[in-house]
Structures are given as structure tokens and as C-alpha cells.
Amino acid sequence: MHLTDHPAHRRLSAALDNLAVTFHGMTAHPDEHNCECHWGSAQELSLLKTPDVELEPDLLRRTWQAIDWTDHASVLRRILPQFAAVLVTGRAEPLFGLEVAGCSFARGR
């Protein structure tokens, strides 16, 4: 049996698809902001306020690792489908360890 045919893989794929459907259209709060010198540019911030646009890996990482969002929950909802896919495929590359991802979920409550 090929790994992609395994029932667990099919369930995981279905769960990720359902997550994408559930969080379709989510955006960061319109008034959300972050420091350009530490997080990113105004153009990058506008991507978080645009629904369903895939973020570049570095921008996604900087987004979930940032600790100073005003409304972290809305930012997390915006990136959650892509973030979850990155986590389950092992492509998350945190600077200080993967436990930072858990902290991001905790900040988003």
C-alpha cells in the first residue's frame, strides 16, 4: 500500500480540506498592524487582510511567530489552513523550536 493510500493519510487530507473550508475567507482584523522593522512591510500586512491568498513560507513563519499582534486570534484564523498544512508535513521551520507554534495557538486562544 502506498503511503498516500493509507487510511490515516486520507483522514488527514480530509481534515486539512475541512479546515480550509471552515476558515475560507478569514482575514486579519482591518485595523491590525505590526512593526515594519521587525515583522514586515505594509504590502505583506495587506496580504493578511486579503482572504485565501497563500503566503510565502518566510512570511507565514514570521506571522505565526510574531507575538505582538493586536488581535492574534484573527491573524491565526487567517493563516490556519496553510499553517496546519505546513505543520503536519514537517515544513515548519521555527527559529527557536517547534514549541513556538504551540505558543502561537495559545496566544490565539
PDB file of C-alpha atoms in Angstrom:
ATOM      1  CA  MET A   1       0.000   0.000   0.000  1.00  0.00           C
ATOM      2  CA  HIS A   2       1.365   3.408  -0.976  1.00  0.00           C
ATOM      3  CA  LEU A   3       1.565   5.895   1.892  1.00  0.00           C
ATOM      4  CA  THR A   4      -0.935   8.254   0.232  1.00  0.00           C
ATOM      5  CA  ASP A   5      -3.440   5.373   0.072  1.00  0.00           C
ATOM      6  CA  HIS A   6      -3.218   4.714   3.802  1.00  0.00           C
ATOM      7  CA  PRO A   7      -6.489   5.447   5.655  1.00  0.00           C
ATOM      8  CA  ALA A   8      -4.728   7.761   8.123  1.00  0.00           C
ATOM      9  CA  HIS A   9      -3.344   9.842   5.253  1.00  0.00           C
ATOM     10  CA  ARG A  10      -6.784  10.092   3.666  1.00  0.00           C
ATOM     11  CA  ARG A  11      -8.303  11.184   7.012  1.00  0.00           C
ATOM     12  CA  LEU A  12      -5.580  13.788   7.497  1.00  0.00           C
ATOM     13  CA  SER A  13      -6.104  15.117   3.973  1.00  0.00           C
ATOM     14  CA  ALA A  14      -9.847  15.310   4.594  1.00  0.00           C
ATOM     15  CA  ALA A  15      -9.270  17.137   7.891  1.00  0.00           C
ATOM     16  CA  LEU A  16      -7.000  19.694   6.197  1.00  0.00           C
ATOM     17  CA  ASP A  17      -9.572  20.159   3.426  1.00  0.00           C
ATOM     18  CA  ASN A  18     -12.311  20.695   6.017  1.00  0.00           C
ATOM     19  CA  LEU A  19     -10.120  23.199   7.844  1.00  0.00           C
ATOM     20  CA  ALA A  20      -9.660  25.143   4.612  1.00  0.00           C
ATOM     21  CA  VAL A  21     -13.428  25.158   4.050  1.00  0.00           C
ATOM     22  CA  THR A  22     -14.154  26.219   7.619  1.00  0.00           C
ATOM     23  CA  PHE A  23     -11.683  29.109   7.589  1.00  0.00           C
ATOM     24  CA  HIS A  24     -12.270  30.156   3.971  1.00  0.00           C
ATOM     25  CA  GLY A  25     -12.498  33.923   3.662  1.00  0.00           C
ATOM     26  CA  MET A  26     -10.924  34.749   7.027  1.00  0.00           C
ATOM     27  CA  THR A  27      -8.754  37.832   7.315  1.00  0.00           C
ATOM     28  CA  ALA A  28      -6.789  39.656   9.959  1.00  0.00           C
ATOM     29  CA  HIS A  29      -8.705  42.483  11.625  1.00  0.00           C
ATOM     30  CA  PRO A  30      -8.811  45.533   9.305  1.00  0.00           C
ATOM     31  CA  ASP A  31      -7.017  47.669  11.913  1.00  0.00           C
ATOM     32  CA  GLU A  32      -4.300  45.058  12.556  1.00  0.00           C
ATOM     33  CA  HIS A  33      -0.772  46.363  12.381  1.00  0.00           C
ATOM     34  CA  ASN A  34       2.739  45.313  13.274  1.00  0.00           C
ATOM     35  CA  CYS A  35       6.153  46.921  13.313  1.00  0.00           C
ATOM     36  CA  GLU A  36       7.570  47.130   9.771  1.00  0.00           C
ATOM     37  CA  CYS A  37      11.148  46.990  11.009  1.00  0.00           C
ATOM     38  CA  HIS A  38      10.575  43.716  12.918  1.00  0.00           C
ATOM     39  CA  TRP A  39       7.741  41.919  11.160  1.00  0.00           C
ATOM     40  CA  GLY A  40       7.348  43.030   7.557  1.00  0.00           C
ATOM     41  CA  SER A  41       6.147  45.570   5.058  1.00  0.00           C
ATOM     42  CA  ALA A  42       2.760  47.192   4.608  1.00  0.00           C
ATOM     43  CA  GLN A  43       2.330  45.114   1.446  1.00  0.00           C
ATOM     44  CA  GLU A  44       2.897  41.918   3.436  1.00  0.00           C
ATOM     45  CA  LEU A  45       0.428  43.073   6.078  1.00  0.00           C
ATOM     46  CA  SER A  46      -2.153  43.697   3.358  1.00  0.00           C
ATOM     47  CA  LEU A  47      -1.883  40.003   2.414  1.00  0.00           C
ATOM     48  CA  LEU A  48      -3.151  39.096   5.890  1.00  0.00           C
ATOM     49  CA  LYS A  49      -6.170  41.288   5.246  1.00  0.00           C
ATOM     50  CA  THR A  50      -6.805  39.562   1.924  1.00  0.00           C
ATOM     51  CA  PRO A  51      -8.611  36.230   2.258  1.00  0.00           C
ATOM     52  CA  ASP A  52      -7.347  32.949   0.858  1.00  0.00           C
ATOM     53  CA  VAL A  53      -4.039  34.185  -0.577  1.00  0.00           C
ATOM     54  CA  GLU A  54      -1.225  31.740   0.092  1.00  0.00           C
ATOM     55  CA  LEU A  55       1.686  33.316   1.945  1.00  0.00           C
ATOM     56  CA  GLU A  56       5.324  32.739   1.106  1.00  0.00           C
ATOM     57  CA  PRO A  57       6.932  30.351   3.631  1.00  0.00           C
ATOM     58  CA  ASP A  58       9.044  33.079   5.264  1.00  0.00           C
ATOM     59  CA  LEU A  59       6.055  35.405   5.656  1.00  0.00           C
ATOM     60  CA  LEU A  60       3.954  32.582   7.083  1.00  0.00           C
ATOM     61  CA  ARG A  61       6.699  31.786   9.608  1.00  0.00           C
ATOM     62  CA  ARG A  62       7.108  35.434  10.630  1.00  0.00           C
ATOM     63  CA  THR A  63       3.330  35.728  11.004  1.00  0.00           C
ATOM     64  CA  TRP A  64       2.790  32.797  13.354  1.00  0.00           C
ATOM     65  CA  GLN A  65       5.932  33.560  15.337  1.00  0.00           C
ATOM     66  CA  ALA A  66       5.091  37.239  15.913  1.00  0.00           C
ATOM     67  CA  ILE A  67       3.994  37.833  19.485  1.00  0.00           C
ATOM     68  CA  ASP A  68       2.685  41.375  19.190  1.00  0.00           C
ATOM     69  CA  TRP A  69      -0.453  41.182  17.070  1.00  0.00           C
ATOM     70  CA  THR A  70      -3.327  43.256  18.435  1.00  0.00           C
ATOM     71  CA  ASP A  71      -5.836  40.543  17.519  1.00  0.00           C
ATOM     72  CA  HIS A  72      -3.753  37.374  17.364  1.00  0.00           C
ATOM     73  CA  ALA A  73      -6.863  35.202  17.022  1.00  0.00           C
ATOM     74  CA  SER A  74      -7.940  36.842  13.751  1.00  0.00           C
ATOM     75  CA  VAL A  75      -4.404  36.575  12.358  1.00  0.00           C
ATOM     76  CA  LEU A  76      -4.260  32.911  13.345  1.00  0.00           C
ATOM     77  CA  ARG A  77      -7.664  32.207  11.758  1.00  0.00           C
ATOM     78  CA  ARG A  78      -6.394  33.846   8.553  1.00  0.00           C
ATOM     79  CA  ILE A  79      -3.295  31.624   8.310  1.00  0.00           C
ATOM     80  CA  LEU A  80      -4.637  28.465   9.967  1.00  0.00           C
ATOM     81  CA  PRO A  81      -5.298  26.287   6.873  1.00  0.00           C
ATOM     82  CA  GLN A  82      -1.845  26.968   5.440  1.00  0.00           C
ATOM     83  CA  PHE A  83      -0.173  26.837   8.850  1.00  0.00           C
ATOM     84  CA  ALA A  84      -1.763  23.466   9.676  1.00  0.00           C
ATOM     85  CA  ALA A  85      -0.633  22.002   6.351  1.00  0.00           C
ATOM     86  CA  VAL A  86       2.913  23.211   6.987  1.00  0.00           C
ATOM     87  CA  LEU A  87       2.886  21.725  10.491  1.00  0.00           C
ATOM     88  CA  VAL A  88       1.620  18.281   9.505  1.00  0.00           C
ATOM     89  CA  THR A  89       4.015  17.974   6.579  1.00  0.00           C
ATOM     90  CA  GLY A  90       7.014  18.898   8.728  1.00  0.00           C
ATOM     91  CA  ARG A  91       7.790  22.069   6.770  1.00  0.00           C
ATOM     92  CA  ALA A  92       7.541  24.432   9.751  1.00  0.00           C
ATOM     93  CA  GLU A  93      10.995  25.830  10.387  1.00  0.00           C
ATOM     94  CA  PRO A  94      10.886  27.832  13.593  1.00  0.00           C
ATOM     95  CA  LEU A  95      13.943  29.753  14.665  1.00  0.00           C
ATOM     96  CA  PHE A  96      13.829  28.520  18.265  1.00  0.00           C
ATOM     97  CA  GLY A  97      11.922  25.217  18.240  1.00  0.00           C
ATOM     98  CA  LEU A  98       8.513  23.942  17.303  1.00  0.00           C
ATOM     99  CA  GLU A  99       7.037  24.683  20.733  1.00  0.00           C
ATOM    100  CA  VAL A 100       6.741  28.266  19.455  1.00  0.00           C
ATOM    101  CA  ALA A 101       3.892  27.010  17.243  1.00  0.00           C
ATOM    102  CA  GLY A 102       2.031  25.910  20.354  1.00  0.00           C
ATOM    103  CA  CYS A 103       2.565  29.337  21.875  1.00  0.00           C
ATOM    104  CA  SER A 104       1.017  30.872  18.762  1.00  0.00           C
ATOM    105  CA  PHE A 105      -2.113  28.758  19.267  1.00  0.00           C
ATOM    106  CA  ALA A 106      -2.179  29.728  22.955  1.00  0.00           C
ATOM    107  CA  ARG A 107      -1.988  33.450  22.074  1.00  0.00           C
ATOM    108  CA  GLY A 108      -4.898  32.945  19.646  1.00  0.00           C
ATOM    109  CA  ARG A 109      -6.930  31.185  22.365  1.00  0.00           C
TER     110      ARG A 109
END
